[in-house]
Structure formats: C-alpha cells, structure tokens
PDB file of C-alpha atoms in Angstrom:
ATOM      1  CA  MET U   8      49.246-100.727 -63.594  1.00 78.00           C
ATOM      2  CA  PHE U   9      50.701 -97.687 -65.365  1.00 86.00           C
ATOM      3  CA  GLN U  10      52.125 -97.145 -68.814  1.00 86.00           C
ATOM      4  CA  PHE U  11      54.933 -94.640 -69.369  1.00 89.00           C
ATOM      5  CA  LYS U  12      54.706 -92.600 -72.553  1.00 87.00           C
ATOM      6  CA  ASN U  13      55.359 -89.022 -73.607  1.00 86.00           C
ATOM      7  CA  GLY U  14      56.989 -88.277 -70.244  1.00 86.00           C
ATOM      8  CA  ARG U  15      53.884 -89.246 -68.201  1.00 91.00           C
ATOM      9  CA  PHE U  16      52.526 -92.309 -66.386  1.00 89.00           C
ATOM     10  CA  TYR U  17      49.049 -93.310 -67.613  1.00 84.00           C
ATOM     11  CA  ALA U  18      46.631 -95.330 -65.488  1.00 88.00           C
ATOM     12  CA  ASN U  19      45.396 -98.553 -67.085  1.00 77.00           C
ATOM     13  CA  VAL U  20      41.853 -97.274 -67.696  1.00 79.00           C
ATOM     14  CA  ALA U  21      39.121 -97.525 -70.287  1.00 76.00           C
ATOM     15  CA  CYS U  22      36.224 -95.079 -70.496  1.00 67.00           C
ATOM     16  CA  ARG U  23      32.553 -95.902 -70.567  1.00 69.00           C
ATOM     17  CA  ARG U  24      31.767 -92.478 -72.006  1.00 67.00           C
ATOM     18  CA  GLU U  25      34.016 -90.204 -74.056  1.00 70.00           C
ATOM     19  CA  PRO U  26      37.606 -91.426 -74.151  1.00 77.00           C
ATOM     20  CA  HIS U  27      39.584 -89.981 -71.249  1.00 82.00           C
ATOM     21  CA  THR U  28      42.693 -91.092 -69.453  1.00 87.00           C
ATOM     22  CA  LEU U  29      44.171 -90.292 -66.059  1.00 92.00           C
ATOM     23  CA  SER U  30      47.871 -89.509 -66.003  1.00 93.00           C
ATOM     24  CA  PHE U  31      50.597 -88.342 -63.659  1.00 95.00           C
ATOM     25  CA  ALA U  32      53.841 -86.456 -64.249  1.00 94.00           C
ATOM     26  CA  ILE U  33      56.789 -87.421 -62.089  1.00 94.00           C
ATOM     27  CA  PRO U  34      58.711 -84.370 -60.867  1.00 95.00           C
ATOM     28  CA  GLU U  35      62.259 -84.007 -62.115  1.00 95.00           C
ATOM     29  CA  GLY U  36      64.809 -85.862 -60.009  1.00 95.00           C
ATOM     30  CA  CYS U  37      62.320 -87.972 -58.028  1.00 96.00           C
ATOM     31  CA  TRP U  38      63.087 -91.566 -57.147  1.00 95.00           C
ATOM     32  CA  ILE U  39      60.612 -94.383 -57.734  1.00 91.00           C
ATOM     33  CA  GLU U  40      60.416 -96.641 -54.669  1.00 86.00           C
ATOM     34  CA  ASN U  41      60.910-100.198 -55.904  1.00 84.00           C
ATOM     35  CA  GLN U  42      60.170-101.882 -52.556  1.00 76.00           C
ATOM     36  CA  PRO U  43      57.177 -99.982 -51.161  1.00 67.00           C
ATOM     37  CA  VAL U  44      55.520-100.989 -47.890  1.00 70.00           C
ATOM     38  CA  ILE U  45      52.173-101.191 -49.700  1.00 66.00           C
ATOM     39  CA  VAL U  46      52.106-103.110 -52.954  1.00 62.00           C
ATOM     40  CA  SER U  47      49.323-102.064 -55.318  1.00 63.00           C
ATOM     41  CA  SER U  48      48.851-101.708 -59.048  1.00 65.00           C
ATOM     42  CA  HIS U  49      46.990 -98.462 -58.345  1.00 77.00           C
ATOM     43  CA  PHE U  50      49.811 -96.223 -57.164  1.00 83.00           C
ATOM     44  CA  ILE U  51      53.223 -94.863 -57.964  1.00 92.00           C
ATOM     45  CA  PRO U  52      55.435 -94.536 -54.855  1.00 92.00           C
ATOM     46  CA  LEU U  53      58.080 -91.801 -55.065  1.00 94.00           C
ATOM     47  CA  TYR U  54      60.743 -90.101 -53.035  1.00 95.00           C
ATOM     48  CA  SER U  55      61.694 -86.459 -53.529  1.00 96.00           C
ATOM     49  CA  PRO U  56      65.113 -85.810 -55.084  1.00 97.00           C
ATOM     50  CA  ASP U  57      66.662 -85.442 -51.598  1.00 96.00           C
ATOM     51  CA  GLN U  58      64.830 -88.613 -50.437  1.00 94.00           C
ATOM     52  CA  GLU U  59      63.362 -86.717 -47.450  1.00 94.00           C
ATOM     53  CA  VAL U  60      59.750 -86.671 -48.652  1.00 96.00           C
ATOM     54  CA  TYR U  61      57.636 -89.642 -49.721  1.00 95.00           C
ATOM     55  CA  ILE U  62      54.943 -89.036 -52.364  1.00 96.00           C
ATOM     56  CA  ASP U  63      52.229 -91.503 -53.356  1.00 94.00           C
ATOM     57  CA  LEU U  64      50.236 -90.948 -56.550  1.00 94.00           C
ATOM     58  CA  TRP U  65      47.049 -93.043 -56.712  1.00 91.00           C
ATOM     59  CA  ALA U  66      44.390 -93.896 -59.310  1.00 91.00           C
ATOM     60  CA  GLU U  67      41.797 -95.404 -56.981  1.00 86.00           C
ATOM     61  CA  ALA U  68      38.465 -97.159 -56.959  1.00 81.00           C
ATOM     62  CA  GLU U  69      37.020 -95.680 -53.766  1.00 75.00           C
ATOM     63  CA  ASP U  70      33.460 -96.510 -52.701  1.00 75.00           C
ATOM     64  CA  GLU U  71      33.001 -93.214 -50.895  1.00 75.00           C
ATOM     65  CA  GLU U  72      30.170 -90.927 -51.970  1.00 79.00           C
ATOM     66  CA  ASP U  73      31.528 -87.859 -50.160  1.00 86.00           C
ATOM     67  CA  PHE U  74      35.287 -87.427 -50.556  1.00 90.00           C
ATOM     68  CA  ARG U  75      35.376 -84.548 -48.063  1.00 91.00           C
ATOM     69  CA  GLU U  76      33.843 -86.720 -45.368  1.00 90.00           C
ATOM     70  CA  ALA U  77      36.110 -89.655 -46.246  1.00 87.00           C
ATOM     71  CA  LEU U  78      39.204 -87.457 -46.039  1.00 89.00           C
ATOM     72  CA  GLU U  79      38.017 -86.029 -42.738  1.00 89.00           C
ATOM     73  CA  GLU U  80      37.637 -89.566 -41.368  1.00 87.00           C
ATOM     74  CA  SER U  81      41.063 -90.670 -42.612  1.00 83.00           C
ATOM     75  CA  THR U  82      42.718 -87.718 -40.872  1.00 84.00           C
ATOM     76  CA  ARG U  83      41.346 -89.086 -37.566  1.00 82.00           C
ATOM     77  CA  GLU U  84      41.844 -92.830 -37.952  1.00 81.00           C
ATOM     78  CA  ASP U  85      44.647 -94.717 -36.212  1.00 78.00           C
ATOM     79  CA  GLY U  86      45.172 -91.826 -33.785  1.00 83.00           C
ATOM     80  CA  ASN U  87      45.895 -89.293 -36.524  1.00 89.00           C
ATOM     81  CA  GLN U  88      45.273 -85.651 -35.704  1.00 92.00           C
ATOM     82  CA  CYS U  89      43.940 -83.264 -38.339  1.00 91.00           C
ATOM     83  CA  LEU U  90      45.908 -80.015 -38.442  1.00 93.00           C
ATOM     84  CA  GLU U  91      44.205 -78.317 -41.384  1.00 94.00           C
ATOM     85  CA  GLY U  92      41.234 -78.990 -43.654  1.00 89.00           C
ATOM     86  CA  PRO U  93      39.663 -80.686 -45.408  1.00 95.00           C
ATOM     87  CA  ASP U  94      39.618 -77.702 -47.761  1.00 96.00           C
ATOM     88  CA  ALA U  95      38.199 -77.542 -51.285  1.00 97.00           C
ATOM     89  CA  VAL U  96      40.850 -77.618 -54.035  1.00 97.00           C
ATOM     90  CA  ALA U  97      40.893 -77.640 -57.828  1.00 97.00           C
ATOM     91  CA  VAL U  98      43.763 -79.034 -59.885  1.00 97.00           C
ATOM     92  CA  ASN U  99      43.718 -78.984 -63.690  1.00 96.00           C
ATOM     93  CA  GLY U 100      39.925 -78.808 -63.718  1.00 95.00           C
ATOM     94  CA  LEU U 101      39.525 -81.625 -61.176  1.00 97.00           C
ATOM     95  CA  GLU U 102      37.763 -80.751 -57.927  1.00 96.00           C
ATOM     96  CA  GLY U 103      38.423 -82.307 -54.570  1.00 96.00           C
ATOM     97  CA  TYR U 104      39.733 -81.759 -51.059  1.00 97.00           C
ATOM     98  CA  SER U 105      43.047 -81.441 -49.246  1.00 97.00           C
ATOM     99  CA  ALA U 106      44.062 -81.895 -45.625  1.00 96.00           C
ATOM    100  CA  ILE U 107      47.161 -81.766 -43.465  1.00 96.00           C
ATOM    101  CA  TYR U 108      47.408 -84.172 -40.541  1.00 95.00           C
ATOM    102  CA  GLU U 109      49.874 -85.926 -38.303  1.00 94.00           C
ATOM    103  CA  GLY U 110      50.134 -89.561 -37.356  1.00 90.00           C
ATOM    104  CA  GLY U 111      52.842 -91.337 -35.444  1.00 87.00           C
ATOM    105  CA  SER U 112      56.182 -89.756 -36.291  1.00 91.00           C
ATOM    106  CA  GLU U 113      55.009 -88.334 -39.623  1.00 94.00           C
ATOM    107  CA  LEU U 114      53.175 -85.384 -41.095  1.00 96.00           C
ATOM    108  CA  PHE U 115      50.883 -85.859 -44.087  1.00 96.00           C
ATOM    109  CA  TYR U 116      49.392 -83.749 -46.857  1.00 97.00           C
ATOM    110  CA  GLU U 117      46.643 -85.503 -48.760  1.00 96.00           C
ATOM    111  CA  VAL U 118      44.650 -84.419 -51.803  1.00 97.00           C
ATOM    112  CA  VAL U 119      41.696 -86.385 -53.189  1.00 96.00           C
ATOM    113  CA  LEU U 120      40.426 -85.363 -56.649  1.00 96.00           C
ATOM    114  CA  ASP U 121      37.076 -86.621 -57.946  1.00 95.00           C
ATOM    115  CA  VAL U 122      37.255 -88.221 -61.418  1.00 93.00           C
ATOM    116  CA  ARG U 123      33.910 -90.106 -61.356  1.00 91.00           C
ATOM    117  CA  LYS U 124      32.325 -87.929 -64.040  1.00 90.00           C
ATOM    118  CA  TYR U 125      34.740 -89.368 -66.633  1.00 88.00           C
ATOM    119  CA  GLY U 126      33.524 -92.958 -66.235  1.00 87.00           C
ATOM    120  CA  MET U 127      37.014 -94.479 -66.124  1.00 86.00           C
ATOM    121  CA  VAL U 128      37.344 -98.176 -65.373  1.00 84.00           C
ATOM    122  CA  ASP U 129      40.488-100.076 -64.435  1.00 84.00           C
ATOM    123  CA  LYS U 130      41.029-102.472 -67.364  1.00 81.00           C
ATOM    124  CA  THR U 131      42.573-105.169 -65.170  1.00 80.00           C
ATOM    125  CA  GLU U 132      39.991-105.293 -62.378  1.00 78.00           C
ATOM    126  CA  ASP U 133      36.930-103.772 -64.098  1.00 78.00           C
ATOM    127  CA  THR U 134      36.413-101.370 -61.188  1.00 82.00           C
ATOM    128  CA  GLU U 135      35.514 -97.705 -61.530  1.00 87.00           C
ATOM    129  CA  ILE U 136      38.370 -95.280 -60.925  1.00 88.00           C
ATOM    130  CA  SER U 137      36.706 -92.662 -58.748  1.00 90.00           C
ATOM    131  CA  CYS U 138      39.588 -90.505 -57.561  1.00 92.00           C
ATOM    132  CA  ALA U 139      43.146 -89.425 -58.097  1.00 95.00           C
ATOM    133  CA  ARG U 140      44.988 -89.100 -54.795  1.00 94.00           C
ATOM    134  CA  LEU U 141      48.296 -87.536 -53.786  1.00 97.00           C
ATOM    135  CA  VAL U 142      49.668 -88.340 -50.331  1.00 96.00           C
ATOM    136  CA  VAL U 143      52.836 -86.668 -49.073  1.00 97.00           C
ATOM    137  CA  HIS U 144      54.605 -88.065 -45.965  1.00 94.00           C
ATOM    138  CA  THR U 145      57.480 -86.452 -44.137  1.00 95.00           C
ATOM    139  CA  GLY U 146      59.020 -86.418 -40.676  1.00 95.00           C
ATOM    140  CA  LYS U 147      57.849 -84.092 -37.930  1.00 94.00           C
ATOM    141  CA  ASP U 148      61.196 -82.328 -38.109  1.00 94.00           C
ATOM    142  CA  LYS U 149      60.000 -80.683 -41.363  1.00 94.00           C
ATOM    143  CA  ASP U 150      57.528 -77.832 -41.781  1.00 96.00           C
ATOM    144  CA  ILE U 151      54.754 -79.573 -43.728  1.00 96.00           C
ATOM    145  CA  ARG U 152      53.573 -76.296 -45.258  1.00 96.00           C
ATOM    146  CA  ASP U 153      57.058 -75.676 -46.680  1.00 97.00           C
ATOM    147  CA  VAL U 154      57.110 -79.255 -48.013  1.00 97.00           C
ATOM    148  CA  VAL U 155      53.694 -78.751 -49.675  1.00 97.00           C
ATOM    149  CA  ALA U 156      54.879 -75.471 -51.215  1.00 97.00           C
ATOM    150  CA  SER U 157      58.057 -77.088 -52.563  1.00 97.00           C
ATOM    151  CA  GLU U 158      58.630 -77.326 -56.295  1.00 97.00           C
ATOM    152  CA  THR U 159      58.610 -81.140 -56.149  1.00 97.00           C
ATOM    153  CA  VAL U 160      55.250 -81.504 -54.383  1.00 97.00           C
ATOM    154  CA  GLN U 161      53.638 -78.785 -56.485  1.00 97.00           C
ATOM    155  CA  ALA U 162      54.924 -80.444 -59.679  1.00 97.00           C
ATOM    156  CA  ALA U 163      53.521 -83.815 -58.556  1.00 97.00           C
ATOM    157  CA  LEU U 164      50.154 -82.267 -57.635  1.00 98.00           C
ATOM    158  CA  HIS U 165      49.809 -80.189 -60.787  1.00 97.00           C
ATOM    159  CA  GLY U 166      51.037 -83.132 -62.863  1.00 96.00           C
ATOM    160  CA  ILE U 167      47.762 -84.971 -62.179  1.00 97.00           C
ATOM    161  CA  ARG U 168      45.372 -84.599 -65.085  1.00 95.00           C
ATOM    162  CA  VAL U 169      42.598 -86.169 -67.097  1.00 94.00           C
ATOM    163  CA  ASP U 170      42.927 -85.866 -70.855  1.00 86.00           C
TER     164      ASP U 170
END
C-alpha cells in the first residue's frame, strides 16, 4: 500500500532503527494502470505518457541474500535472454544492480536497489522491505537503451529514494 503526499508515493513502512521511509516519484504525464495483470500492494504500475512503455515500481520483501545473483537468475528464467548486465548501479545513495534482457515479445530493463540496511518493515504484513525495484517493459520494436535513457524512465529511476 502507498500513501500519496508532497508529490510522492510513500511505501507503507515502519523502521526498526532510525526512522526512514521509501518513496517514489511518478514522472510527469505518466498513467497509473488501474487494472494491472499482477495485483499487489507492493507496487505501482505505470505507463509512460505515450503509453508505449510499462514501468513497475516495487517496494519488496525479497528473501534473496545476493541481489546480483537473483537478478542474473531472473534474466534467464522462463526462456528470457540476458542482453546486458547485471551491472552495479547507485541511485540516490542506494546500491544495487541493473540488467537488460528479453523475454517473449518484450524487452526489459530491471534495477534492484538494496534497502535492507534501513530496517524497513511493511506495516500491513510485518515483512522486511529488502529492495526497491524498477522494471521497464517495452516491445521489441523499440531500442531498449533509448527507452532507458528517456526522460520518463530516468525520472522514475531517480525518483526512488529513502529519506
């Protein structure tokens, strides 16, 4: 579940240590998908302003110890083919990994950012929020690197932060 305030969406978290919160900024002009294929209280499903690119923003309770390894595995599951990465990334002081892969008729860009050090817990389910994730989906008719470099995707990625 997310709360909207001050122009940002805040994950429904409490902190076991110092008070921190995980939040996401929605890029200008994006559409919120109100009938997503996956229904979860842990993500915000978006479409780009032109509705050509799908963007998922997640506050997740992943059990994985090694996010690089987990991302590497996900780029190969269900017949997916990894095209690039996983590569180390840092966004607003959060460290993690990114990868580009293809699956079915789509291309994907995925970023997993480790937030375990903040000790955030989902208030509803009492599970630890371990990562913030951005997943971008688009058709194979697009150049995924151009999509990733777009203002919308960059705004969504750099809008992820822990305060």
